[in-house]
Amino acid sequence: MGVSVDSARLATVPAVEVLVARSTDGFEVAEVAEVDRAGGGAAAPHRLADLAALADFVAAHERAHRPRWVWADTTDLYPELLGCGVSVERATDLRLCHRILRVARSAAGSALAGAPASPWDESPSLPDDRPPSLLDERPLGRPTLADVAAEADAQERAVAGSAAPGRLRLLRRAESVGALIAAEIHHVGLPWSATVHDRQLTEALGPRPPAGHRPPVLQGLADEVRAALGVPQLNPDSPGELLRALRRAGLDVRSTRRHELADLDHPVIEPLLAYKRLARLHAANGWAWLDTWVSGGRFHPDYVPGGVVTGRWATRGGGALQIPKSVRSAVVAEPGMTLVVADVAQLEPRMLAAMAADPAMLDACRHVDLYDDVVARGVVATRQQAKIGMLAAMYGGTTGEAGELLARMRRAFPGALALVDEAARAGERFEQVETWLGRTSPPPGDRWQSIQQRAYADDADERDHQRARSQGRGWGRFTRNFVVQGTAAEWALCWMGALRRRLRAMTVSPPPELVYVLHDEVIVHAPTAQAGAVVAALHDAADEARRLMFPGVDLAVPLSVDVVDDYGQAG
DNA sequence: GTACTGGGCCAC
DNA sequence: AAACGTGGCCCAGTAC
């Protein structure tokens, strides 16, 4: 029955939103038309028996008018839809948005923020975790359609009644489109040549050894290290053993870090550093990684949108955010296709300039290389100094050269520095800070509080005070960085969302696909003939992101774009 | 056996 | 030269 009712309604009252939830034996949906929204209502929910029915329903609505799909967890429903060949233009991920709105300072007075903890505060449900029993009245952790409707309503109210509804609304959309993108990238995967990767490994490590054995080159280097230190049984993978052996050999080191060893003059250094480099390659991105993470010529990154406190994405397995530069040439475009690799030059300082509306820094942003311009303005002498000074401003560096360069930055860009300095002071006062769109930093944890309280106790000694001060400064560095890193993450989400819409509008076959994201960098795998259009889409999307987040601010956010056959050639 | 921590190094 | 922010992941070592 669902189909005929649905078709009639589709033709006459287009839904602007459709609520979706799993039920005990299928799915439930409820359409919300513009006319319903005013009254806070929705069409009577109806049931869809299985995934195929849901996919048909979604596809029909996407063809007709692309409503916004409102569901609890993109990770729960969207991978299955993608598996049916169905994608959606817009969605709201209630779980991700709930987490943001619960602690958002600008929505602190809302009913949503004041409510006791609920299942919405828990982790997202995944499609394959805890398969629901038929006996369950209601699968654990899976909100009903009524729950979805109530939560969506509570979120709308929290945003509308907040101190910054426009920003929170944009943040909600950006976070939600990020969830769609993460699922889509996981689905399509990053083109990955196992042949090229295997060749790299064999050249560096020798032929692939049996499981549990060191590759020949690593084994040879381990033997050289043992001989040079005179410790035949040494396990070079054990930092403790290695440190003791180095000290017994007369090397005055207090760790086995590469930087501490690099300049020492001893026969062990060269084979040891080579061992460390290759052991890392073998362990993190070796044959085992290739077996586990690459299939059908694609690496399927498992992103976790909003997985980092600042709003950056995290990953769960596979290390998609740490692909070493040395193996990137294994990312190879398929025949007839090309990779369009784009990143933003110095995104974070540009965000800072716009947030603070610092005229001098916005002016410096006009140049493609912000650091070069800082030199040209006579603030510092070299590009490297400009970079160190700027990073010190955003990370809270104080020691040595960074401290002195920071003082120069403070004189040249007083507005920008005042913003991050104030964020740091707020952190030291235990206060929470906000990104530009309103993501709020977490409060310090219990352990943090207890250390601070100890410093105020009657019997507190100098060590307690020292520890509390040091911890306070540490939290200040966190909040200082939070506002900048978090705002950069928001800009990146807006950029990716705007890019995604443009790519979807390009009706070519095969379609250009967003296949990789790395904080402020994206890769689009596109037909070679479409490379120019994709480059244009990237720039237009960046301009849209700027307009969305900083309307009226004259901020330049230049992209660096490369059209390449493999990722190793980019950058 | 599993869970956690620290060392080290990869990315931004 | 390393330091300073956010992380992941692998290994060794230890605690349960």
Coordinates of C-alpha atoms (C1' of nucleotides) in Angstrom, one line a residue:
Chain A
M1 CA 0.0 0.0 0.0
G2 CA 2.9 2.3 0.8
V3 CA 3.7 2.8 -2.9
S4 CA 0.4 4.1 -4.1
V5 CA -0.2 6.5 -1.1
D6 CA 3.4 7.6 -1.5
S7 CA 3.1 8.3 -5.2
A8 CA -0.1 10.3 -4.8
R9 CA 1.5 12.4 -2.1
L10 CA 4.7 12.8 -4.0
A11 CA 2.9 14.3 -6.9
T12 CA 0.9 16.8 -4.9
V13 CA 2.8 17.6 -1.7
P14 CA 6.5 17.3 -2.1
A15 CA 8.3 16.4 1.1
V16 CA 11.0 18.7 2.2
E17 CA 12.1 16.2 4.9
V18 CA 11.6 12.5 5.3
L19 CA 12.2 10.9 8.7
V20 CA 13.6 7.4 8.6
A21 CA 14.1 4.8 11.3
R22 CA 14.5 1.1 11.5
S23 CA 11.6 -0.8 13.0
T24 CA 11.6 -4.4 14.3
D25 CA 10.8 -5.8 10.9
G26 CA 11.9 -3.3 8.3
F27 CA 11.8 0.5 8.1
E28 CA 9.4 3.3 8.9
V29 CA 9.3 6.6 7.1
A30 CA 7.3 9.8 7.6
E31 CA 7.2 12.6 5.0
V32 CA 7.2 16.2 6.2
A33 CA 6.0 18.8 3.7
E34 CA 6.5 22.5 3.9
V35 CA 2.8 22.8 4.9
D36 CA 3.3 20.2 7.6
R37 CA 6.3 21.9 9.1
A38 CA 4.4 25.1 9.9
G39 CA 2.0 22.9 12.0
G40 CA 4.8 20.7 13.3
G41 CA 3.2 17.6 11.8
A42 CA 4.1 15.0 9.2
A43 CA 2.2 12.6 7.0
A44 CA 1.2 9.4 8.7
P45 CA 4.2 7.1 8.9
H46 CA 4.3 4.1 6.8
R47 CA 6.2 0.9 6.8
L48 CA 8.7 -0.4 4.3
A49 CA 9.2 -4.1 4.5
D50 CA 12.8 -4.4 3.7
L51 CA 16.0 -2.7 2.5
A52 CA 15.0 -3.0 -1.2
A53 CA 11.7 -1.2 -0.5
L54 CA 13.5 1.6 1.4
A55 CA 16.0 1.9 -1.5
D56 CA 13.2 2.2 -4.0
F57 CA 11.5 4.8 -1.9
V58 CA 14.6 6.9 -1.4
A59 CA 15.5 6.7 -5.1
A60 CA 12.0 7.9 -6.1
H61 CA 12.2 10.8 -3.8
E62 CA 15.7 11.7 -4.9
R63 CA 14.5 11.7 -8.5
A64 CA 11.5 13.8 -7.7
H65 CA 12.7 16.6 -5.3
R66 CA 15.7 15.6 -3.1
P67 CA 14.3 16.0 0.4
R68 CA 16.5 16.1 3.4
W69 CA 16.6 12.6 5.0
V70 CA 16.5 12.8 8.7
W71 CA 17.9 9.7 10.5
A72 CA 19.7 8.8 13.7
D73 CA 22.9 7.5 12.2
T74 CA 24.3 7.8 8.7
T75 CA 26.6 4.9 9.6
D76 CA 23.6 2.7 10.3
L77 CA 21.5 3.3 7.1
Y78 CA 23.6 4.9 4.4
P79 CA 26.1 2.2 3.7
E80 CA 23.2 -0.2 3.0
L81 CA 21.6 2.3 0.7
L82 CA 24.9 2.9 -1.2
G83 CA 25.1 -0.9 -1.5
C84 CA 21.8 -0.8 -3.3
G85 CA 23.2 1.9 -5.6
V86 CA 21.2 4.7 -4.0
S87 CA 22.7 8.0 -2.8
V88 CA 21.1 11.0 -1.3
E89 CA 21.7 14.7 -1.8
R90 CA 21.0 15.9 1.8
A91 CA 20.6 14.3 5.2
T92 CA 20.6 15.2 8.9
D93 CA 22.7 12.9 11.2
L94 CA 20.8 13.4 14.4
R95 CA 23.4 11.6 16.5
L96 CA 26.4 13.7 15.4
C97 CA 24.3 16.9 15.7
H98 CA 23.0 15.9 19.1
R99 CA 26.5 15.6 20.4
I100 CA 27.4 19.1 19.1
L101 CA 24.2 20.8 20.4
R102 CA 24.2 19.1 23.8
V103 CA 27.4 21.0 24.8
A104 CA 27.2 24.0 22.5
R105 CA 27.5 27.1 24.6
S106 CA 25.3 29.2 22.3
A107 CA 22.5 26.7 22.8
A108 CA 23.1 26.2 26.5
G109 CA 19.6 27.3 27.5
S110 CA 17.8 24.8 25.3
A111 CA 15.6 21.9 26.5
L112 CA 18.0 19.6 24.6
A113 CA 21.0 20.8 26.6
G114 CA 19.1 20.6 29.9
A115 CA 17.6 17.1 29.4
P116 CA 19.1 14.2 31.3
A117 CA 21.4 11.8 29.4
S118 CA 19.6 9.7 26.9
P119 CA 20.4 7.0 24.3
W120 CA 21.1 9.9 21.9
D121 CA 24.3 10.5 24.0
E122 CA 25.6 7.1 23.2
S123 CA 27.7 5.9 20.3
P124 CA 26.1 5.5 16.9
S125 CA 24.6 2.2 16.1
L126 CA 26.3 0.3 13.3
P127 CA 24.4 -1.9 10.9
D128 CA 26.1 -5.1 12.0
D129 CA 26.5 -4.5 15.8
R130 CA 24.2 -6.5 18.0
P131 CA 21.8 -7.8 15.4
P132 CA 18.3 -7.3 16.8
S133 CA 16.4 -10.3 18.0
L134 CA 12.9 -10.8 16.8
L135 CA 11.9 -11.0 20.5
D136 CA 13.1 -7.5 21.1
E137 CA 10.3 -5.0 21.2
R138 CA 12.8 -2.4 20.1
P139 CA 16.4 -3.1 19.2
L140 CA 18.8 -1.6 21.7
G141 CA 20.3 1.7 20.7
R142 CA 18.1 2.0 17.6
P143 CA 15.7 4.9 17.9
T144 CA 12.2 4.5 16.6
L145 CA 10.5 6.8 14.2
A146 CA 8.9 8.6 17.1
D147 CA 12.3 9.0 18.7
V148 CA 13.7 10.4 15.5
A149 CA 10.8 12.9 15.1
A150 CA 11.1 14.1 18.7
E151 CA 14.9 14.5 18.5
A152 CA 14.7 16.3 15.2
D153 CA 12.2 18.7 16.8
A154 CA 14.3 19.2 19.9
Q155 CA 17.3 20.0 17.7
E156 CA 15.4 22.5 15.6
R157 CA 14.2 24.2 18.7
A158 CA 17.7 24.3 20.3
V159 CA 19.1 25.9 17.1
A160 CA 16.3 28.3 16.6
G161 CA 16.4 29.5 20.2
S162 CA 20.2 29.7 20.4
A163 CA 22.4 32.8 20.4
A164 CA 23.7 31.9 16.9
P165 CA 21.0 30.0 14.9
G166 CA 22.6 30.7 11.5
R167 CA 25.9 29.3 12.5
L168 CA 24.6 26.3 14.3
R169 CA 22.3 25.5 11.4
L170 CA 25.3 25.6 9.0
L171 CA 27.3 23.5 11.4
R172 CA 24.5 20.9 11.5
R173 CA 24.4 20.8 7.8
A174 CA 28.2 20.6 7.4
E175 CA 28.6 17.9 10.0
S176 CA 25.8 15.9 8.3
V177 CA 27.1 16.2 4.8
G178 CA 30.5 15.1 6.2
A179 CA 28.9 11.9 7.4
L180 CA 27.5 11.3 3.9
I181 CA 30.9 11.9 2.3
A182 CA 32.7 9.6 4.8
A183 CA 30.3 6.8 4.0
E184 CA 30.6 7.4 0.2
I185 CA 34.3 7.4 0.3
H186 CA 34.3 4.2 2.3
H187 CA 32.0 2.7 -0.3
V188 CA 33.9 3.7 -3.5
G189 CA 37.4 3.5 -2.0
L190 CA 40.6 5.2 -3.0
P191 CA 42.2 3.6 -6.1
W192 CA 45.2 1.7 -4.9
S193 CA 47.7 -0.3 -7.0
A194 CA 48.7 -3.4 -5.0
T195 CA 51.2 -4.0 -7.8
V196 CA 53.0 -0.7 -7.3
H197 CA 52.8 -1.0 -3.5
D198 CA 54.2 -4.5 -3.6
R199 CA 57.0 -3.3 -5.8
Q200 CA 57.8 -0.5 -3.4
L201 CA 57.9 -2.9 -0.5
T202 CA 60.1 -5.4 -2.3
E203 CA 62.5 -2.8 -3.4
A204 CA 62.9 -1.4 0.1
L205 CA 62.6 -4.6 2.2
G206 CA 63.5 -7.5 -0.2
P207 CA 61.1 -10.3 -1.1
R208 CA 58.0 -10.8 1.1
P209 CA 58.9 -13.1 4.1
P210 CA 56.6 -15.8 5.6
A211 CA 54.3 -14.4 8.2
G212 CA 56.0 -13.5 11.5
H213 CA 59.5 -13.2 9.9
R214 CA 61.5 -10.1 9.2
P215 CA 62.0 -9.3 5.6
P216 CA 65.6 -9.9 4.5
V217 CA 66.7 -6.3 4.4
L218 CA 65.3 -5.7 7.9
Q219 CA 66.9 -8.9 9.2
G220 CA 70.3 -7.8 7.7
L221 CA 70.0 -4.3 9.3
A222 CA 69.1 -5.9 12.7
D223 CA 72.2 -8.0 12.5
E224 CA 74.3 -5.0 11.7
V225 CA 72.9 -3.2 14.7
R226 CA 73.5 -6.1 17.0
A227 CA 77.1 -6.4 15.7
A228 CA 77.8 -2.7 16.1
L229 CA 76.5 -2.8 19.7
G230 CA 78.0 -6.1 20.5
V231 CA 74.6 -7.5 21.7
P232 CA 73.8 -10.6 19.6
Q233 CA 70.3 -11.1 21.2
L234 CA 69.2 -7.5 20.9
N235 CA 65.6 -6.9 19.8
P236 CA 65.8 -3.5 18.0
D237 CA 62.1 -3.2 18.2
S238 CA 62.3 -2.8 22.0
P239 CA 63.0 0.8 23.0
G240 CA 64.1 -0.2 26.5
E241 CA 66.6 -2.9 25.3
L242 CA 67.9 -0.6 22.6
L243 CA 68.4 2.3 24.9
R244 CA 70.3 0.2 27.4
A245 CA 72.5 -1.2 24.6
L246 CA 73.2 2.2 23.2
R247 CA 74.3 3.5 26.6
R248 CA 76.5 0.5 27.2
A249 CA 78.1 1.3 23.9
G250 CA 79.1 4.7 25.3
L251 CA 76.4 6.8 23.5
D252 CA 75.0 9.4 25.9
V253 CA 71.3 9.3 24.8
R254 CA 68.2 9.5 26.9
S255 CA 65.8 8.1 24.3
T256 CA 66.0 6.2 21.0
R257 CA 64.3 8.9 19.0
R258 CA 65.6 9.4 15.5
H259 CA 66.3 13.1 16.1
E260 CA 68.4 12.4 19.1
L261 CA 70.4 9.7 17.3
A262 CA 70.8 11.3 13.9
D263 CA 73.9 13.4 14.5
L264 CA 75.9 10.9 16.6
D265 CA 79.1 9.5 15.3
H266 CA 79.0 5.7 15.8
P267 CA 78.8 2.8 13.4
V268 CA 75.4 1.7 14.8
I269 CA 73.7 4.9 13.8
E270 CA 73.4 4.4 10.1
P271 CA 72.0 0.8 10.2
L272 CA 69.8 1.6 13.1
L273 CA 68.1 4.6 11.5
A274 CA 67.6 2.6 8.3
Y275 CA 66.2 -0.2 10.5
K276 CA 63.7 2.2 12.2
R277 CA 62.6 3.7 8.9
L278 CA 62.0 0.4 7.2
A279 CA 60.5 -1.4 10.3
R280 CA 57.9 1.4 10.4
L281 CA 57.1 0.9 6.7
H282 CA 56.8 -2.8 7.2
A283 CA 54.7 -2.6 10.3
A284 CA 52.3 0.2 9.4
N285 CA 52.0 0.0 5.6
G286 CA 53.6 -3.3 4.6
W287 CA 52.2 -6.5 3.1
A288 CA 49.9 -7.2 6.0
W289 CA 48.3 -3.8 5.6
L290 CA 47.9 -4.4 1.9
D291 CA 46.2 -7.7 2.5
T292 CA 43.9 -6.3 5.1
W293 CA 42.9 -2.9 3.7
V294 CA 43.1 -3.1 -0.1
S295 CA 40.6 -5.1 -2.1
G296 CA 39.5 -4.9 -5.7
G297 CA 42.1 -2.2 -6.4
R298 CA 40.7 0.1 -3.7
F299 CA 41.6 1.2 -0.2
H300 CA 38.5 1.7 1.8
P301 CA 39.2 4.3 4.5
D302 CA 37.1 4.0 7.6
Y303 CA 36.6 7.6 8.6
V304 CA 34.9 8.7 11.8
P305 CA 33.3 12.1 11.2
G306 CA 33.5 14.3 14.3
G307 CA 35.8 11.7 15.8
V308 CA 38.2 14.3 17.1
V309 CA 37.2 16.9 19.8
T310 CA 37.9 19.7 17.4
G311 CA 35.5 18.3 14.8
R312 CA 38.2 16.8 12.6
W313 CA 37.6 13.4 11.3
A314 CA 39.3 10.4 12.9
T315 CA 39.8 6.9 11.4
R316 CA 39.1 3.5 12.8
G317 CA 41.7 1.1 11.4
G318 CA 43.6 1.4 8.2
G319 CA 45.3 4.6 9.1
A320 CA 43.7 6.6 6.2
L321 CA 44.9 9.9 7.8
Q322 CA 48.5 8.8 8.0
I323 CA 49.3 7.4 4.6
P324 CA 53.1 8.1 4.5
K325 CA 54.4 10.3 1.7
S326 CA 56.6 7.4 0.7
V327 CA 53.8 5.1 -0.3
R328 CA 51.5 7.6 -1.9
S329 CA 52.6 6.7 -5.4
A330 CA 50.6 3.5 -5.0
V331 CA 47.5 5.6 -5.3
V332 CA 47.1 5.4 -9.0
A333 CA 44.3 6.7 -11.3
E334 CA 42.5 4.0 -13.2
P335 CA 42.8 3.9 -17.1
G336 CA 41.1 6.9 -18.7
M337 CA 40.9 8.6 -15.3
T338 CA 43.0 11.1 -13.4
L339 CA 43.5 12.3 -9.8
V340 CA 42.7 15.8 -9.0
V341 CA 44.5 16.5 -5.7
A342 CA 43.7 19.8 -3.9
D343 CA 44.6 21.3 -0.6
V344 CA 44.4 24.6 1.0
A345 CA 47.6 26.5 1.6
Q346 CA 47.8 27.5 5.3
L347 CA 44.2 27.0 6.1
E348 CA 44.4 27.5 9.8
P349 CA 46.1 31.0 9.8
R350 CA 43.6 32.1 7.2
M351 CA 40.7 31.0 9.4
L352 CA 42.3 32.9 12.3
A353 CA 42.6 36.0 10.1
A354 CA 38.9 35.8 9.2
M355 CA 37.6 35.0 12.7
A356 CA 39.6 37.9 14.2
A357 CA 38.9 40.2 11.2
D358 CA 42.5 41.3 11.5
P359 CA 43.1 43.7 8.6
A360 CA 46.8 43.2 8.4
M361 CA 46.5 39.4 8.4
L362 CA 43.6 39.4 6.0
D363 CA 45.8 41.5 3.7
A364 CA 48.6 39.0 4.1
C365 CA 46.1 36.3 3.1
R366 CA 45.8 37.8 -0.4
H367 CA 49.1 36.1 -1.2
V368 CA 49.1 32.5 -2.2
D369 CA 51.8 31.8 0.2
L370 CA 50.9 33.5 3.4
Y371 CA 54.3 32.9 5.0
D372 CA 56.1 34.6 2.1
D373 CA 54.0 37.7 2.6
V374 CA 54.8 37.7 6.3
V375 CA 58.4 37.9 5.3
A376 CA 57.7 40.6 2.6
R377 CA 56.0 42.7 5.3
G378 CA 59.3 42.7 7.3
V379 CA 57.8 40.9 10.2
V380 CA 60.4 38.2 10.2
A381 CA 63.5 37.4 8.0
T382 CA 62.7 34.0 6.5
R383 CA 59.7 31.9 5.5
Q384 CA 60.7 29.3 8.0
Q385 CA 60.6 31.8 10.7
A386 CA 57.2 33.0 9.6
K387 CA 56.0 29.4 9.7
I388 CA 57.4 28.8 13.2
G389 CA 56.0 32.0 14.5
M390 CA 52.5 31.4 13.0
L391 CA 52.4 27.8 14.4
A392 CA 53.5 29.1 17.7
A393 CA 50.6 31.5 17.7
M394 CA 48.2 28.7 17.0
Y395 CA 49.7 25.9 19.1
G396 CA 51.0 28.0 22.0
G397 CA 54.7 27.5 21.5
T398 CA 56.7 29.6 23.9
T399 CA 60.2 28.3 24.1
G400 CA 63.3 29.4 22.3
E401 CA 63.0 30.9 18.9
A402 CA 59.3 30.4 18.8
G403 CA 58.8 32.7 21.7
E404 CA 60.7 35.5 20.1
L405 CA 59.0 35.1 16.7
L406 CA 55.6 35.0 18.5
A407 CA 56.3 38.5 19.9
R408 CA 56.9 39.7 16.4
M409 CA 53.6 38.1 15.2
R410 CA 51.8 39.8 18.1
R411 CA 53.0 43.2 17.0
A412 CA 52.2 42.6 13.3
F413 CA 48.9 40.9 13.8
P414 CA 47.5 42.2 17.1
G415 CA 43.9 41.3 16.3
A416 CA 44.6 37.7 15.3
L417 CA 46.9 37.1 18.3
A418 CA 44.4 38.6 20.7
L419 CA 41.8 36.0 19.6
V420 CA 44.0 33.0 20.2
D421 CA 45.5 34.6 23.4
E422 CA 42.0 35.1 24.8
A423 CA 41.1 31.5 23.9
A424 CA 44.1 30.3 25.8
R425 CA 43.3 32.5 28.8
A426 CA 39.7 31.1 28.8
G427 CA 41.2 27.5 28.9
E428 CA 43.4 28.4 31.8
R429 CA 40.3 29.7 33.6
F430 CA 38.6 26.4 33.0
E431 CA 36.1 28.0 30.6
Q432 CA 34.9 26.4 27.4
V433 CA 35.6 28.0 24.0
E434 CA 33.8 27.9 20.7
T435 CA 34.7 27.5 17.1
W436 CA 33.4 30.0 14.5
L437 CA 30.2 27.9 13.9
G438 CA 29.7 27.1 17.5
R439 CA 31.3 23.8 18.3
T440 CA 32.2 24.0 22.0
S441 CA 35.3 22.6 23.6
P442 CA 34.7 19.9 26.3
P443 CA 35.0 20.8 29.9
P444 CA 38.2 19.6 31.7
G445 CA 37.8 16.1 33.1
D446 CA 37.6 14.8 36.6
R447 CA 41.3 14.1 36.9
W448 CA 42.0 17.7 35.8
Q449 CA 39.7 19.1 38.4
S450 CA 41.2 17.1 41.2
I451 CA 44.7 18.3 40.4
Q452 CA 43.4 21.9 40.4
Q453 CA 41.6 21.4 43.7
R454 CA 44.8 19.9 45.3
A455 CA 46.6 23.1 44.5
Y456 CA 44.0 25.0 46.6
A457 CA 44.2 22.7 49.6
D458 CA 45.6 24.0 52.8
D459 CA 48.5 21.5 52.7
A460 CA 49.4 22.1 49.1
D461 CA 53.1 22.4 48.4
E462 CA 55.0 24.1 45.7
R463 CA 54.9 20.9 43.6
D464 CA 51.1 20.9 43.7
H465 CA 51.0 24.5 42.6
Q466 CA 53.5 23.8 39.9
R467 CA 51.6 20.9 38.6
A468 CA 48.3 22.8 38.6
R469 CA 49.8 25.7 36.7
S470 CA 51.5 23.5 34.2
Q471 CA 48.2 21.7 33.6
G472 CA 46.3 25.0 33.3
R473 CA 48.8 26.2 30.7
G474 CA 48.4 22.9 28.9
W475 CA 44.7 23.2 28.8
G476 CA 45.1 26.8 27.5
R477 CA 47.2 25.5 24.6
F478 CA 44.4 23.1 23.9
T479 CA 41.6 25.7 23.8
R480 CA 43.9 28.1 21.9
N481 CA 44.3 25.5 19.2
F482 CA 40.7 24.3 19.4
V483 CA 39.2 27.5 18.1
V484 CA 41.5 27.5 15.0
Q485 CA 41.7 23.8 14.3
G486 CA 38.0 23.4 14.8
T487 CA 37.1 26.3 12.5
A488 CA 39.4 24.9 9.9
A489 CA 37.6 21.6 10.1
E490 CA 34.3 23.5 9.6
W491 CA 35.6 25.2 6.6
A492 CA 36.8 21.9 5.2
L493 CA 33.4 20.4 5.7
C494 CA 31.7 23.3 3.9
W495 CA 34.2 23.0 1.1
M496 CA 33.7 19.3 0.7
G497 CA 29.9 19.6 0.8
A498 CA 29.9 22.3 -1.8
L499 CA 32.3 20.3 -3.9
R500 CA 30.1 17.2 -3.6
R501 CA 27.1 19.0 -4.8
R502 CA 29.0 20.2 -7.9
L503 CA 30.4 16.8 -8.6
R504 CA 26.9 15.2 -8.4
A505 CA 25.6 17.8 -10.8
M506 CA 28.2 16.7 -13.4
T507 CA 26.3 14.1 -15.3
V508 CA 29.1 12.3 -17.0
S509 CA 30.0 8.7 -17.1
P510 CA 31.9 7.5 -15.2
P511 CA 31.2 10.2 -12.7
P512 CA 33.9 12.1 -10.9
E513 CA 34.2 10.7 -7.3
L514 CA 35.5 12.2 -4.1
V515 CA 37.8 9.4 -3.0
Y516 CA 39.9 10.8 -0.2
V517 CA 39.9 13.4 2.5
L518 CA 42.8 14.5 4.7
H519 CA 41.8 17.3 6.9
D520 CA 42.3 20.2 4.4
E521 CA 43.0 18.1 1.4
V522 CA 40.8 16.1 -1.0
I523 CA 41.3 13.8 -4.0
V524 CA 38.8 13.5 -6.8
H525 CA 39.1 10.6 -9.2
A526 CA 37.7 11.8 -12.5
P527 CA 37.6 11.0 -16.2
T528 CA 40.7 12.7 -17.6
A529 CA 38.5 14.8 -19.9
Q530 CA 36.7 16.2 -16.8
A531 CA 39.8 17.3 -15.0
G532 CA 39.3 21.0 -15.9
A533 CA 35.7 21.0 -14.7
V534 CA 36.7 19.3 -11.5
V535 CA 39.4 21.9 -10.9
A536 CA 36.8 24.7 -11.5
A537 CA 34.4 22.9 -9.1
L538 CA 37.1 22.8 -6.4
H539 CA 37.7 26.6 -6.7
D540 CA 34.0 27.4 -6.8
A541 CA 33.4 25.2 -3.8
A542 CA 36.1 27.0 -1.8
D543 CA 34.6 30.3 -2.6
E544 CA 31.2 29.0 -1.5
A545 CA 32.7 27.8 1.8
R546 CA 34.2 31.2 2.4
R547 CA 30.8 32.9 1.6
L548 CA 28.9 30.5 3.9
M549 CA 31.2 30.9 6.8
F550 CA 32.5 34.5 6.5
P551 CA 30.0 36.4 4.5
G552 CA 31.2 39.9 3.8
V553 CA 34.8 39.2 4.9
D554 CA 37.4 39.7 2.2
L555 CA 39.3 36.5 2.8
A556 CA 41.4 34.7 0.3
V557 CA 41.6 30.9 0.6
P558 CA 43.7 29.8 -2.3
L559 CA 43.9 26.2 -3.3
S560 CA 46.9 24.3 -4.5
V561 CA 45.6 21.9 -7.2
D562 CA 47.4 19.1 -9.0
V563 CA 46.1 16.9 -11.8
V564 CA 48.2 13.8 -11.6
D565 CA 48.3 10.1 -12.5
D566 CA 49.4 9.1 -9.0
Y567 CA 49.2 10.8 -5.6
G568 CA 53.0 10.6 -5.2
Q569 CA 53.3 13.3 -7.9
A570 CA 51.1 15.8 -6.0
G571 CA 52.2 18.6 -3.6
Chain B
dG1 C1' 44.1 -14.8 27.4
dT2 C1' 42.6 -9.2 27.4
dA3 C1' 43.4 -4.3 28.6
dC4 C1' 46.1 -0.7 29.2
dT5 C1' 50.3 2.4 28.9
dG6 C1' 54.5 4.4 27.0
dG7 C1' 57.8 4.9 23.2
dG8 C1' 58.2 6.1 18.7
dC9 C1' 56.7 7.9 14.4
dC10 C1' 53.3 8.8 10.7
dA11 C1' 49.7 12.5 9.1
dC12 C1' 47.6 17.4 9.4
Chain C
dA1 C1' 67.2 21.6 16.5
dA2 C1' 63.1 20.8 18.9
dA3 C1' 58.9 22.6 20.7
dC4 C1' 53.9 23.5 20.6
dG5 C1' 48.1 21.5 19.0
dT6 C1' 44.9 17.3 17.2
dG7 C1' 45.1 12.3 16.3
dG8 C1' 46.2 6.7 14.7
dC9 C1' 48.8 2.7 14.9
dC10 C1' 52.4 -0.6 16.0
dC11 C1' 55.4 -2.6 19.2
dA12 C1' 56.9 -4.0 23.8
dG13 C1' 56.0 -4.4 28.5
dT14 C1' 53.0 -4.8 32.3
dA15 C1' 48.7 -5.5 35.0
dC16 C1' 44.8 -8.0 35.5

